[in-house]
Amino acid sequence: MTDPRPPIRVLLVDDHALVRTGNSLVLAATDDIAVVGEAGTGEEAVARARTLRPDVVLMDVRMPGIGGIEATRRITGAVPGTRVVVLTTFDLDTYAFESLRAGASAFLLKSATPAELTDAIRTVAAGDAVLAPRVTGRLIEAHVAALDHADADPRALLSPREYDVFLGIARGLSNPEIAAELTLALPTIKTHVNRILAKLGARDRVHLVILAYQHGIARTG
């Protein structure tokens, strides 16, 4: 039976054509992901994202021109429905943190397996992006002292039940895991998540995790 859902539309961004070709071949092997365009610079990525409005952008960090982090910031600002997965060969906290702050929904090394890459695309396309605190905790806490705390404090804006759900998200739990822990129906959890995102003005679950660390609600260890 044919899947009635349209494929996830992906824009590939990397200054090396060989890398773009390799990623394109990986994605071509799937039934639910389609490459709709490519770009070799940050400026080109922004322009193509505005035109193509892809579901997901696979974004290289270090490129000529404005680079991947600034391109991510511009794309997530101009095309809110587009999610960004940042790919880099550099396992540096600064790149990961700045990518997430710029609006990326995932951060992967280029050494990621094809399965990890396609899973990340599907996850962020579904709007259910989250990086487990064991991955993001060290990089967020390393930089949180330098952040201003202008973002709304979740403790002041959320209802007690919404705050319980928020804590689950901050711990890296999925919706089904939160539902099981709080003994609530999955649709109820999804409703709470949507309300939390709206109340806190957050892009996605990654942004919620960042808020949790920023306000000292979640910590490593």
N, CA and C of each residue as an Amber inpcrd file, in Angstrom:
protein
   663
   0.8410000  -1.2010000   0.0000000   0.0000000   0.0000000   0.0000000
   0.8790000   1.2560000   0.0000000   0.5870000   2.1930000  -0.8630000
   1.3920000   3.3980000  -0.9800000   1.1320000   4.3390000   0.1850000
   2.2030000   4.9020000   0.7470000   2.0740000   5.8610000   1.8380000
   1.4560000   7.1450000   1.2830000   0.2990000   7.5960000   1.8200000
  -0.3640000   8.7780000   1.2800000   0.3530000  10.0770000   1.6160000
   1.2510000  10.0420000   2.5840000   1.9330000  11.2600000   2.9970000
   2.9920000  11.6620000   1.9660000   3.1080000  12.9560000   1.6870000
   4.1470000  13.4020000   0.7590000   5.5240000  13.1970000   1.3730000
   6.5620000  13.0600000   0.5490000   7.9120000  12.8590000   1.0900000
   8.4020000  14.1120000   1.7990000   9.3460000  13.9230000   2.7080000
   9.9870000  15.0340000   3.4080000  10.9370000  15.7080000   2.4260000
  10.7530000  16.9940000   2.2120000  11.5240000  17.7390000   1.2090000
  12.7830000  18.3110000   1.8580000  13.9470000  17.9620000   1.3090000
  15.2250000  18.2990000   1.9400000  16.0900000  19.1440000   1.0040000
  16.6960000  20.1910000   1.5840000  17.6900000  21.0060000   0.8830000
  19.0640000  20.6620000   1.4450000  20.0070000  20.2870000   0.5740000
  21.3580000  19.9220000   0.9770000  22.2840000  21.1220000   0.8520000
  23.0060000  21.4470000   1.9260000  23.9000000  22.6030000   1.9090000
  25.2940000  22.1800000   2.3690000  26.2560000  22.2820000   1.4820000
  27.6500000  21.9720000   1.7970000  28.5070000  22.5590000   0.6880000
  29.6830000  23.0760000   1.0360000  30.5250000  23.6670000  -0.0020000
  31.3060000  22.6260000  -0.7900000  31.2010000  21.3580000  -0.4020000
  31.8590000  20.2840000  -1.1520000  30.7960000  19.4950000  -1.9230000
  30.9020000  19.5210000  -3.2380000  29.9090000  18.8370000  -4.0720000
  29.8720000  17.3410000  -3.7840000  31.0370000  16.7530000  -3.4700000
  31.0980000  15.3200000  -3.2080000  30.2790000  14.9530000  -1.9710000
  30.3200000  15.8080000  -0.9590000  29.5350000  15.5620000   0.2500000
  28.0440000  15.6420000  -0.0660000  27.6560000  16.6450000  -0.8420000
  26.2500000  16.7700000  -1.2250000  25.7930000  15.5430000  -2.0100000
  26.6570000  15.0670000  -2.9060000  26.3100000  13.8920000  -3.6940000
  26.1380000  12.6670000  -2.8070000  27.0620000  12.4960000  -1.8510000
  26.9580000  11.3540000  -0.9450000  25.6800000  11.3840000  -0.1290000
  25.3400000  12.5440000   0.4220000  24.1040000  12.6570000   1.2010000
  22.8810000  12.4400000   0.3180000  22.9580000  12.9320000  -0.9110000
  21.8380000  12.7490000  -1.8320000  21.6080000  11.2770000  -2.1280000
  22.6920000  10.5160000  -2.2950000  22.5610000   9.0850000  -2.5500000
  21.9630000   8.3590000  -1.3530000  22.3750000   8.7610000  -0.1470000
  21.8170000   8.1580000   1.0660000  20.3140000   8.3990000   1.1290000
  19.9030000   9.6290000   0.8830000  18.4920000   9.9730000   0.9940000
  17.6610000   9.3850000  -0.1440000  18.2950000   9.2010000  -1.3000000
  17.5840000   8.6180000  -2.4410000  17.1880000   7.1750000  -2.1800000
  17.8650000   6.5300000  -1.2410000  17.5650000   5.1280000  -0.9200000
  16.3320000   4.9940000  -0.0370000  15.7600000   6.1110000   0.4010000
  14.5690000   6.0720000   1.2460000  13.3210000   6.3160000   0.4050000
  12.1790000   5.9110000   0.9440000  10.9130000   6.1200000   0.2410000
  10.2010000   7.3930000   0.6780000  10.6090000   7.9510000   1.8130000
   9.8470000   9.0600000   2.3870000  10.6230000  10.3760000   2.4500000
  11.7960000  10.4220000   1.8230000  12.6110000  11.6430000   1.8290000
  13.0220000  11.9630000   0.3940000  12.8830000  13.2290000  -0.0010000
  13.2450000  13.6460000  -1.3600000  14.1260000  14.8880000  -1.2980000
  15.2320000  14.8720000  -2.0300000  16.1040000  16.0410000  -2.1390000
  15.5110000  16.9810000  -3.1830000  15.2300000  18.2270000  -2.7830000
  14.6000000  19.1750000  -3.6970000  15.5670000  20.2520000  -4.1780000
  16.7820000  20.2950000  -3.6070000  17.7340000  21.2960000  -4.0370000
  19.0470000  21.1870000  -3.3050000  20.0520000  21.9150000  -3.8090000
  21.3740000  21.9410000  -3.1930000  21.8980000  23.3730000  -3.1710000
  22.8370000  23.6200000  -2.2510000  23.4830000  24.9280000  -2.1680000
  24.9060000  24.7330000  -1.6800000  25.8160000  25.6140000  -2.1400000
  27.2210000  25.4830000  -1.7830000  27.7490000  26.5670000  -0.8710000
  26.9190000  27.5860000  -0.5790000  27.3210000  28.6570000   0.3340000
  26.1430000  28.9980000   1.2470000  26.4390000  29.7240000   2.3230000
  25.3800000  30.1330000   3.2260000  24.3700000  31.0420000   2.5540000
  24.8640000  31.9980000   1.7570000  23.9640000  32.9150000   1.0600000
  23.0480000  32.1680000   0.0920000  23.6240000  31.2190000  -0.6310000
  22.8230000  30.4350000  -1.5680000  21.7980000  29.5970000  -0.8200000
  22.1760000  29.0840000   0.3460000  21.2570000  28.2810000   1.1480000
  20.0450000  29.1020000   1.5570000  20.2800000  30.3290000   2.0100000
  19.1740000  31.1960000   2.4230000  18.2460000  31.4790000   1.2450000
  18.8290000  31.8120000   0.1070000  18.0300000  32.1210000  -1.0800000
  17.2060000  30.9170000  -1.5250000  17.8280000  29.7450000  -1.5450000
  17.1220000  28.5490000  -1.9980000  16.0560000  28.1230000  -0.9920000
  16.3180000  28.3120000   0.2930000  15.3220000  27.9710000   1.3010000
  14.0930000  28.8700000   1.1620000  14.3090000  30.1380000   0.8870000
  13.1930000  31.0640000   0.6950000  12.3460000  30.6520000  -0.5130000
  13.0120000  30.1760000  -1.5670000  12.3040000  29.8110000  -2.7930000
  11.6370000  28.4440000  -2.6970000  12.4070000  27.4700000  -2.1990000
  11.9210000  26.0850000  -2.1850000  11.0730000  25.7550000  -0.9710000
  11.2980000  26.4770000   0.1380000  10.5920000  26.2210000   1.3970000
  10.6180000  24.7240000   1.7540000  11.8030000  24.1520000   1.9030000
  11.9140000  22.7170000   2.2220000  11.4530000  22.4320000   3.6410000
  11.1750000  21.1800000   3.9020000  10.8210000  20.7720000   5.2620000
  12.0570000  20.7760000   6.1530000  13.1810000  20.3370000   5.5880000
  14.4290000  20.1970000   6.3520000  15.5990000  20.6740000   5.5120000
  16.5430000  21.3550000   6.1670000  17.8130000  21.7280000   5.5420000
  18.9330000  20.9800000   6.2440000  19.7670000  20.2750000   5.4730000
  20.9900000  19.6880000   6.0160000  22.0880000  20.7200000   5.8160000
  22.5690000  21.3040000   6.9080000  23.4130000  22.4890000   6.8480000
  24.8350000  22.2190000   7.3260000  25.8240000  22.4780000   6.4630000
  27.2190000  22.4420000   6.8650000  27.5230000  23.6910000   7.6880000
  28.4450000  23.6130000   8.6290000  28.7760000  24.7570000   9.4720000
  29.7910000  25.6720000   8.8060000  30.9210000  25.1190000   8.3970000
  32.0140000  25.9450000   7.8820000  31.9540000  25.9950000   6.3600000
  31.5400000  27.1570000   5.8640000  31.4290000  27.3740000   4.4210000
  31.8730000  28.7940000   4.0950000  32.1570000  29.0660000   2.8200000
  32.4900000  30.4410000   2.4330000  31.3150000  31.3800000   2.7010000
  31.6160000  32.6460000   2.8800000  30.5470000  33.6240000   3.0740000
  30.0540000  33.6630000   4.5050000  28.7550000  33.7290000   4.6860000
  28.1850000  33.9180000   6.0230000  28.2980000  32.6710000   6.8950000
  28.5400000  31.5090000   6.2910000  28.6780000  30.2860000   7.0760000
  27.3420000  29.6800000   7.4680000  27.4150000  28.4560000   8.0070000
  26.1990000  27.7020000   8.2880000  25.3850000  28.2080000   9.4560000
  26.0490000  28.7270000  10.4910000  25.3050000  29.1780000  11.6690000
  24.4650000  30.4130000  11.3480000  25.0590000  31.3790000  10.6730000
  24.3010000  32.5810000  10.2870000  23.2320000  32.2220000   9.2670000
  23.5330000  31.3110000   8.3560000  22.5280000  30.8750000   7.3850000
  21.3540000  30.2120000   8.1020000  21.6560000  29.4170000   9.1280000
  20.5980000  28.7860000   9.9150000  19.7180000  29.8400000  10.5740000
  20.3450000  30.8560000  11.1610000  19.5940000  31.9260000  11.8190000
  18.6620000  32.6210000  10.8340000  19.1650000  32.9030000   9.6370000
  18.3480000  33.6040000   8.6440000  17.2140000  32.7220000   8.1090000
  17.5030000  31.4520000   7.9140000  16.4770000  30.5480000   7.3780000
  15.3620000  30.3300000   8.3910000  15.7110000  30.0500000   9.6410000
  14.6710000  29.8080000  10.6470000  13.8690000  31.0680000  10.9400000
  14.4730000  32.2480000  10.6870000  13.7410000  33.4890000  10.8620000
  12.8190000  33.7930000   9.7040000  13.2660000  33.4670000   8.4840000
  12.5020000  33.8090000   7.2870000  11.5230000  32.7160000   6.8700000
  11.8520000  31.4700000   7.1770000  11.0020000  30.3360000   6.7740000
  10.7310000  29.4820000   8.0100000   9.8270000  29.9210000   8.8850000
   9.6360000  29.2620000  10.1880000   9.2850000  27.7790000  10.1030000
   8.6540000  27.3610000   9.0160000   8.2740000  25.9600000   8.9020000
   9.4080000  25.0320000   8.5360000  10.5620000  25.5880000   8.2020000
  11.7190000  24.7810000   7.8090000  12.5910000  24.4700000   9.0190000
  12.9360000  23.1970000   9.1840000  13.8230000  22.7650000  10.2650000
  15.2410000  22.5930000   9.7200000  16.2200000  22.7930000  10.5810000
  17.6220000  22.6880000  10.1560000  18.3440000  21.6220000  10.9600000
  19.0030000  20.7200000  10.2500000  19.8990000  19.7450000  10.8570000
  21.3190000  20.1630000  10.4980000  22.1180000  20.5040000  11.4930000
  23.4850000  20.9600000  11.2530000  24.4310000  19.7560000  11.2080000
  25.2240000  19.6930000  10.1450000  26.2170000  18.6370000   9.9810000
  27.6050000  19.2680000   9.9880000  28.5260000  18.6850000  10.7400000
  29.8790000  19.2290000  10.7820000  30.8870000  18.1360000  11.0940000
  32.1210000  18.3670000  10.6800000  33.2050000  17.4450000  11.0390000
  33.8220000  17.8450000  12.3640000  33.3840000  18.9730000  12.9250000
  34.0250000  19.5290000  14.1050000  33.1670000  19.2870000  15.3390000
  33.6330000  18.4200000  16.2230000  32.9040000  18.0900000  17.4460000
  33.2650000  19.1080000  18.5340000  32.8510000  20.3550000  18.3070000
  33.1760000  21.4230000  19.2430000  31.9080000  21.9550000  19.8950000
  31.9520000  22.1620000  21.2080000  30.7930000  22.6670000  21.9110000
  30.2800000  23.9730000  21.3340000  31.1990000  24.8630000  20.9520000
  30.7860000  26.1740000  20.4590000  29.9170000  26.0410000  19.2200000
  30.3280000  25.1830000  18.2780000  29.5360000  25.0080000  17.0650000
  28.1500000  24.4560000  17.3890000  28.1020000  23.4450000  18.2470000
  26.8270000  22.8360000  18.5970000  25.9160000  23.8480000  19.2720000
  26.4480000  24.5550000  20.2590000  25.6400000  25.5040000  21.0090000
  25.1370000  26.6220000  20.1140000  26.0200000  27.2260000  19.3340000
  25.6150000  28.3400000  18.4850000  24.6320000  27.8920000  17.4140000
  24.7660000  26.6650000  16.9410000  23.8160000  26.1480000  15.9550000
  22.4250000  26.0450000  16.5530000  22.3390000  25.5240000  17.7710000
  21.0450000  25.3900000  18.4210000  20.4470000  26.7570000  18.7320000
  21.2760000  27.6780000  19.2000000  20.7830000  29.0170000  19.4900000
  20.3120000  29.7270000  18.2180000  20.9080000  29.3800000  17.0790000
  20.5160000  29.9960000  15.8110000  19.2100000  29.4180000  15.2770000
  18.7460000  28.3260000  15.8720000  17.4690000  27.7570000  15.4530000
  17.5240000  26.3490000  14.9210000  18.7120000  25.7310000  14.9090000
  18.8100000  24.3500000  14.4290000  18.0390000  23.4120000  15.3430000
  17.5040000  22.3530000  14.7630000  16.7530000  21.3650000  15.5330000
  17.5470000  20.1030000  15.8020000  18.7440000  19.9950000  15.2410000
  19.5980000  18.8330000  15.4940000  21.0260000  19.1940000  15.1270000
  21.9660000  18.5080000  15.7380000  23.3900000  18.7220000  15.4990000
  24.0310000  17.3480000  15.3510000  24.5640000  17.0600000  14.1530000
  25.1650000  15.7560000  13.8930000  26.5580000  15.9320000  13.3100000
  27.4380000  14.9840000  13.6340000  28.7340000  14.9380000  12.9680000
  28.5690000  14.2910000  11.5970000  29.4450000  14.6550000  10.6790000
  29.3760000  14.0670000   9.3470000  29.7250000  12.5860000   9.3560000
  30.2560000  12.1150000  10.4670000  30.5340000  10.6830000  10.6100000
  29.2850000   9.8920000  10.9870000  28.1600000  10.5650000  11.1330000
  26.9130000   9.8660000  11.4710000  26.5960000   8.8270000  10.4000000
  25.9840000   7.7400000  10.8240000  25.6010000   6.6880000   9.8920000
  24.4140000   7.1410000   9.0500000  24.1910000   6.4850000   7.8970000
  22.9980000   6.8140000   7.1040000  21.7080000   6.6970000   7.9060000
  21.6270000   5.6930000   8.7770000  20.4210000   5.5320000   9.5920000
  20.2470000   6.6970000  10.5550000  21.3470000   7.1500000  11.1590000
  21.2700000   8.2890000  12.0770000  20.8550000   9.5590000  11.3400000
  21.3560000   9.7220000  10.1270000  21.0250000  10.8980000   9.3360000
  19.5510000  10.9130000   8.9540000  19.0670000   9.8030000   8.4310000
  17.6660000   9.7530000   8.0210000  16.7320000   9.8320000   9.2230000
  17.1140000   9.2210000  10.3370000  16.2840000   9.3200000  11.5450000
  16.1860000  10.7640000  12.0220000  17.3090000  11.4960000  11.9540000
  17.3040000  12.8980000  12.3730000  16.3840000  13.7230000  11.4790000
  16.4170000  13.4670000  10.1880000  15.5480000  14.1960000   9.2630000
  14.0880000  13.9300000   9.5770000  13.7500000  12.6700000   9.7870000
  12.3580000  12.3330000  10.0880000  11.9040000  12.9450000  11.4140000
  12.8080000  12.9360000  12.3850000  12.4620000  13.4600000  13.7050000
  12.1800000  14.9480000  13.6520000  13.0620000  15.7130000  13.0370000
  12.8570000  17.1610000  13.0140000  11.7030000  17.5470000  12.0970000
  11.5020000  16.7870000  11.0250000  10.3760000  17.0730000  10.1370000
   9.0470000  16.8820000  10.8540000   9.0250000  15.9700000  11.8140000
   7.8120000  15.7220000  12.5860000   7.5960000  16.7600000  13.6710000
   8.5630000  17.6820000  13.8250000   8.4410000  18.7200000  14.8380000
   8.6800000  18.2150000  16.2390000   9.2780000  17.0470000  16.3590000
   9.4730000  16.4320000  17.6670000  10.9500000  16.3630000  18.0050000
  11.6970000  17.4010000  17.5460000  13.1460000  17.3960000  17.7100000
  13.5550000  17.5860000  19.1540000  14.4980000  16.8050000  19.5930000
  15.1040000  17.0110000  20.9120000  16.4490000  16.3050000  20.9370000
  17.4320000  16.9690000  21.5070000  18.7220000  16.3420000  21.7470000
  18.7700000  15.9590000  23.2060000  19.0970000  14.7380000  23.4890000
  19.0920000  14.2570000  24.8670000  19.9830000  15.1190000  25.7420000
  19.5640000  15.4100000  26.9710000  20.3660000  16.2480000  27.8620000
  21.7870000  15.7520000  28.0590000  22.0200000  14.4530000  27.9440000
  23.3930000  13.9640000  28.1300000  24.2990000  14.4900000  27.0180000
  23.7030000  14.8560000  25.8670000  24.4770000  15.4260000  24.7690000
  24.5430000  16.9380000  24.9030000  23.4050000  17.5690000  25.1550000
  23.3580000  19.0280000  25.1630000  23.7530000  19.6370000  26.4960000
  23.6580000  18.8720000  27.5650000  23.8980000  19.4510000  28.8810000
  25.2520000  20.0870000  29.0410000  26.2970000  19.3730000  28.6390000
  27.6470000  19.8970000  28.8450000  27.8860000  21.1550000  28.0180000
  27.3580000  21.2020000  26.7890000  27.6190000  22.3640000  25.9650000
  26.7580000  23.5490000  26.3870000  25.5280000  23.2930000  26.8460000
  24.6690000  24.3920000  27.2710000  25.1700000  24.9790000  28.5760000
  25.5120000  24.1270000  29.5430000  25.9860000  24.6440000  30.8260000
  27.3230000  25.3690000  30.6690000  28.1080000  24.9880000  29.6680000
  29.3910000  25.6560000  29.4550000  29.2130000  27.0880000  28.9940000
  28.0380000  27.3930000  28.4300000  27.8140000  28.7190000  27.8710000
  26.7000000  29.4910000  28.5650000  25.9510000  28.8610000  29.4560000
  24.7570000  29.5000000  30.0060000  25.0900000  30.7450000  30.8070000
  26.2690000  30.8140000  31.4030000  26.6290000  31.9920000  32.1850000
  26.7350000  33.2350000  31.3160000  27.0040000  33.0200000  30.0270000
  27.1610000  34.1570000  29.1270000  25.8380000  34.6190000  28.5250000
  24.7640000  33.8900000  28.7920000  23.4710000  34.2330000  28.2160000
  22.7570000  35.2740000  29.0520000  21.9590000  36.1050000  28.3970000
  21.0410000  36.9090000  29.1890000  19.8250000  36.0290000  29.4830000
  19.0530000  36.3720000  30.4510000  17.9080000  35.5510000  30.8500000
  16.6140000  36.2560000  30.4980000  16.5940000  36.8540000  29.3210000
  15.4200000  37.5900000  28.8900000  14.2720000  36.6580000  28.5120000
  14.5920000  35.4050000  28.1470000  13.5330000  34.4640000  27.8000000
  12.6320000  34.2250000  28.9970000  11.3520000  34.0240000  28.7210000
  10.3680000  33.8410000  29.7860000  10.7100000  32.6430000  30.6620000
  10.5220000  32.8040000  31.9590000  10.7860000  31.7240000  32.9060000
   9.6010000  30.7590000  32.8810000   9.8210000  29.4910000  32.5120000
   8.7230000  28.5220000  32.4260000   7.9510000  28.3870000  33.7380000
   8.6160000  28.5370000  34.8700000   7.9500000  28.3630000  36.1570000
   6.8660000  29.4020000  36.3930000   6.9940000  30.5500000  35.7380000
   6.0200000  31.6190000  35.9430000   4.8470000  31.5470000  34.9670000
   5.0190000  30.8540000  33.8700000   4.0170000  30.8850000  32.8060000
   3.2250000  29.6040000  32.6320000   3.7440000  28.4830000  33.1100000
   3.0960000  27.2000000  32.8650000   2.2350000  26.7710000  34.0410000
   1.1570000  26.0640000  33.7190000   0.3490000  25.4510000  34.7670000
   1.1420000  24.3100000  35.3940000   0.7410000  23.8250000  36.5890000
   1.4760000  22.7190000  37.2190000   1.6200000  21.5010000  36.3090000
   0.5620000  21.1330000  35.5930000   0.6420000  19.9570000  34.7240000
   1.5300000  20.2370000  33.5180000   1.4200000  21.4370000  32.9540000
   2.2890000  21.7960000  31.8370000   3.7490000  21.7900000  32.2800000
   3.9920000  22.2190000  33.4960000   5.3630000  22.2360000  34.0030000
   5.8940000  20.8150000  34.1650000   5.0400000  19.8860000  34.5840000
   5.4460000  18.4820000  34.6740000   5.8690000  17.9580000  33.3030000
   5.0990000  18.2960000  32.2840000   5.4200000  17.8710000  30.9210000
   6.7180000  18.5350000  30.4600000   6.8730000  19.8120000  30.7800000
   8.0930000  20.5410000  30.4360000   9.3220000  19.8800000  31.0490000
   9.2120000  19.4400000  32.2960000  10.3320000  18.7650000  32.9500000
  10.6870000  17.4750000  32.2230000   9.6660000  16.7640000  31.7490000
   9.9310000  15.5480000  30.9850000  10.6730000  15.8350000  29.6980000
  10.2640000  16.8950000  29.0100000  10.9490000  17.2980000  27.7880000
  12.4000000  17.6580000  28.0850000  12.6040000  18.3920000  29.1790000
  13.9530000  18.8060000  29.5630000  14.8520000  17.6190000  29.8520000
  14.2550000  16.5110000  30.2930000  15.0210000  15.2980000  30.5700000
  15.2280000  14.4480000  29.3290000  14.7180000  14.8950000  28.1830000
  14.9070000  14.1550000  26.9490000  13.8990000  13.0570000  26.7120000
  12.7750000  13.0790000  27.4420000  11.7570000  12.0460000  27.2730000
  10.9040000  12.3200000  26.0430000  10.4610000  11.2580000  25.3930000
   9.5380000  11.3850000  24.2720000   8.1230000  11.5670000  24.8050000
   7.2040000  11.9280000  23.9260000   5.8060000  12.0760000  24.3520000
   5.2420000  10.7960000  24.9700000   5.4530000   9.6190000  24.3530000
   4.9360000   8.3870000  24.9800000   5.5430000   8.1270000  26.3610000
   6.8280000   8.4420000  26.5360000   7.4630000   8.2510000  27.8370000
   6.8890000   9.1930000  28.8860000   6.6190000  10.4340000  28.4830000
   6.0140000  11.3860000  29.4130000   4.6080000  10.9470000  29.7630000
   3.8590000  10.4670000  28.7720000   2.4910000  10.0030000  29.0080000
   2.4720000   8.8520000  30.0090000   3.4120000   7.9120000  29.8460000
   3.4710000   6.7740000  30.7590000   3.8500000   7.2190000  32.1660000
   4.7970000   8.1460000  32.2710000   5.2660000   8.5980000  33.5720000
   4.1920000   9.3770000  34.3280000   3.4230000  10.1840000  33.6070000
   2.3990000  11.0140000  34.2450000   1.0230000  10.3690000  34.2400000
   0.9310000   9.1710000  33.6520000  -0.3370000   8.4340000  33.5400000
  -1.3900000   9.2880000  32.8450000  -1.0220000   9.7970000  31.6910000
  -1.9230000  10.5990000  30.8790000  -1.9750000  10.0240000  29.4680000
  -3.0560000  10.3380000  28.7520000  -3.1860000   9.8770000  27.3810000
  -2.2180000  10.6360000  26.4780000  -1.7390000   9.9610000  25.4370000
  -0.7850000  10.5770000  24.5250000  -1.3400000  11.8540000  23.8790000
  -2.6060000  11.8760000  23.4200000  -3.1380000  13.1340000  22.8550000
  -3.1180000  14.2870000  23.8550000  -3.3190000  13.9710000  25.1250000
  -3.2710000  15.0050000  26.1590000  -1.8680000  15.5840000  26.2650000
  -0.8600000  14.7110000  26.2090000   0.5320000  15.1800000  26.2540000
   0.8320000  16.0790000  25.0600000   0.3720000  15.6700000  23.8890000
   0.6140000  16.4730000  22.6890000  -0.0300000  17.8520000  22.8180000
  -1.2150000  17.8970000  23.4050000  -1.8810000  19.1790000  23.6260000
  -1.0760000  20.0520000  24.5750000  -0.5730000  19.4440000  25.6550000
   0.2440000  20.1820000  26.6160000   1.5130000  20.7140000  25.9450000
   2.1500000  19.8860000  25.1170000   3.3850000  20.3080000  24.4510000
   3.1210000  21.5190000  23.5620000   2.0340000  21.4860000  22.8050000
   1.6990000  22.6140000  21.9320000   1.4510000  23.8860000  22.7410000
   0.7850000  23.7450000  23.8840000   0.5260000  24.9040000  24.7340000
   1.8220000  25.4440000  25.3380000   2.7080000  24.5420000  25.7290000
   4.0020000  24.9620000  26.2960000   4.8080000  25.7360000  25.2590000
   4.8660000  25.2100000  24.0350000   5.5960000  25.8970000  22.9650000
   5.0280000  27.2970000  22.7380000   3.6980000  27.4000000  22.7200000
   3.0560000  28.6950000  22.4830000   3.3120000  29.6560000  23.6340000
   3.1650000  29.1980000  24.8710000   3.3300000  30.0750000  26.0270000
   4.7610000  30.5870000  26.1620000   5.7240000  29.7370000  25.8320000
   7.1230000  30.1210000  26.0040000   7.7340000  30.7090000  24.7340000
   6.9480000  30.7500000  23.6630000   7.4610000  31.2930000  22.4110000
   8.6260000  30.4930000  21.8690000   8.5920000  29.1800000  22.0760000
   9.6980000  28.3080000  21.6740000   9.4630000  27.7440000  20.2780000
  10.5490000  27.5460000  19.5340000  10.4640000  26.9840000  18.1900000
  10.0780000  25.5130000  18.2280000  10.7180000  24.7770000  19.1230000
  10.5620000  23.3380000  19.1390000  11.0810000  22.8030000  20.4660000
  11.2010000  21.4820000  20.5770000  11.6040000  20.8650000  21.8330000
  13.0660000  21.1660000  22.1880000  13.8950000  21.3580000  21.1550000
  15.2830000  21.7220000  21.4310000  15.3340000  23.0570000  22.1680000
  14.5400000  24.0020000  21.7020000  14.4920000  25.3100000  22.3510000
  14.0060000  25.1780000  23.7910000  13.0700000  24.2710000  24.0320000
  12.5910000  24.0470000  25.3970000  13.6990000  23.4950000  26.2930000
  14.5210000  22.5950000  25.7500000  15.6430000  22.0620000  26.5270000
  16.6210000  23.1830000  26.8710000  16.8900000  24.0500000  25.8930000
  17.7890000  25.1780000  26.1370000  17.2280000  26.0770000  27.2350000
  15.9180000  26.3570000  27.1820000  15.2920000  27.1780000  28.2130000
  15.4350000  26.5410000  29.5930000  15.3030000  25.2220000  29.6450000
  15.4130000  24.5270000  30.9260000  16.8060000  24.6990000  31.5320000
  17.8350000  24.6010000  30.7030000  19.1980000  24.8130000  31.2030000
  19.4460000  26.2870000  31.5080000  18.9220000  27.1430000  30.6700000
  19.1590000  28.5730000  30.8370000  18.6170000  29.0660000  32.1710000
  17.4930000  28.5080000  32.6210000  16.8650000  28.9500000  33.8690000
  17.2330000  28.0480000  35.0600000  18.1880000  27.1510000  34.8510000
  18.6400000  26.3200000  35.9610000  17.6800000  25.2280000  36.3430000
  16.7110000  24.9470000  35.4970000  15.7140000  23.9110000  35.7850000
  16.2890000  22.5320000  35.5150000  17.1150000  22.4120000  34.4800000
  17.7810000  21.1540000  34.1540000  19.2850000  21.3530000  34.3010000
  19.9610000  20.3320000  34.7980000  21.4030000  20.3850000  34.9570000
  21.9960000  19.0410000  34.5810000  23.2780000  19.0520000  34.2270000
  23.9400000  17.8010000  33.9270000  24.1260000  17.0000000  35.1830000
  24.3420000  15.7000000  35.0080000  24.5860000  14.8360000  36.1440000
  23.3390000  14.3950000  36.8320000
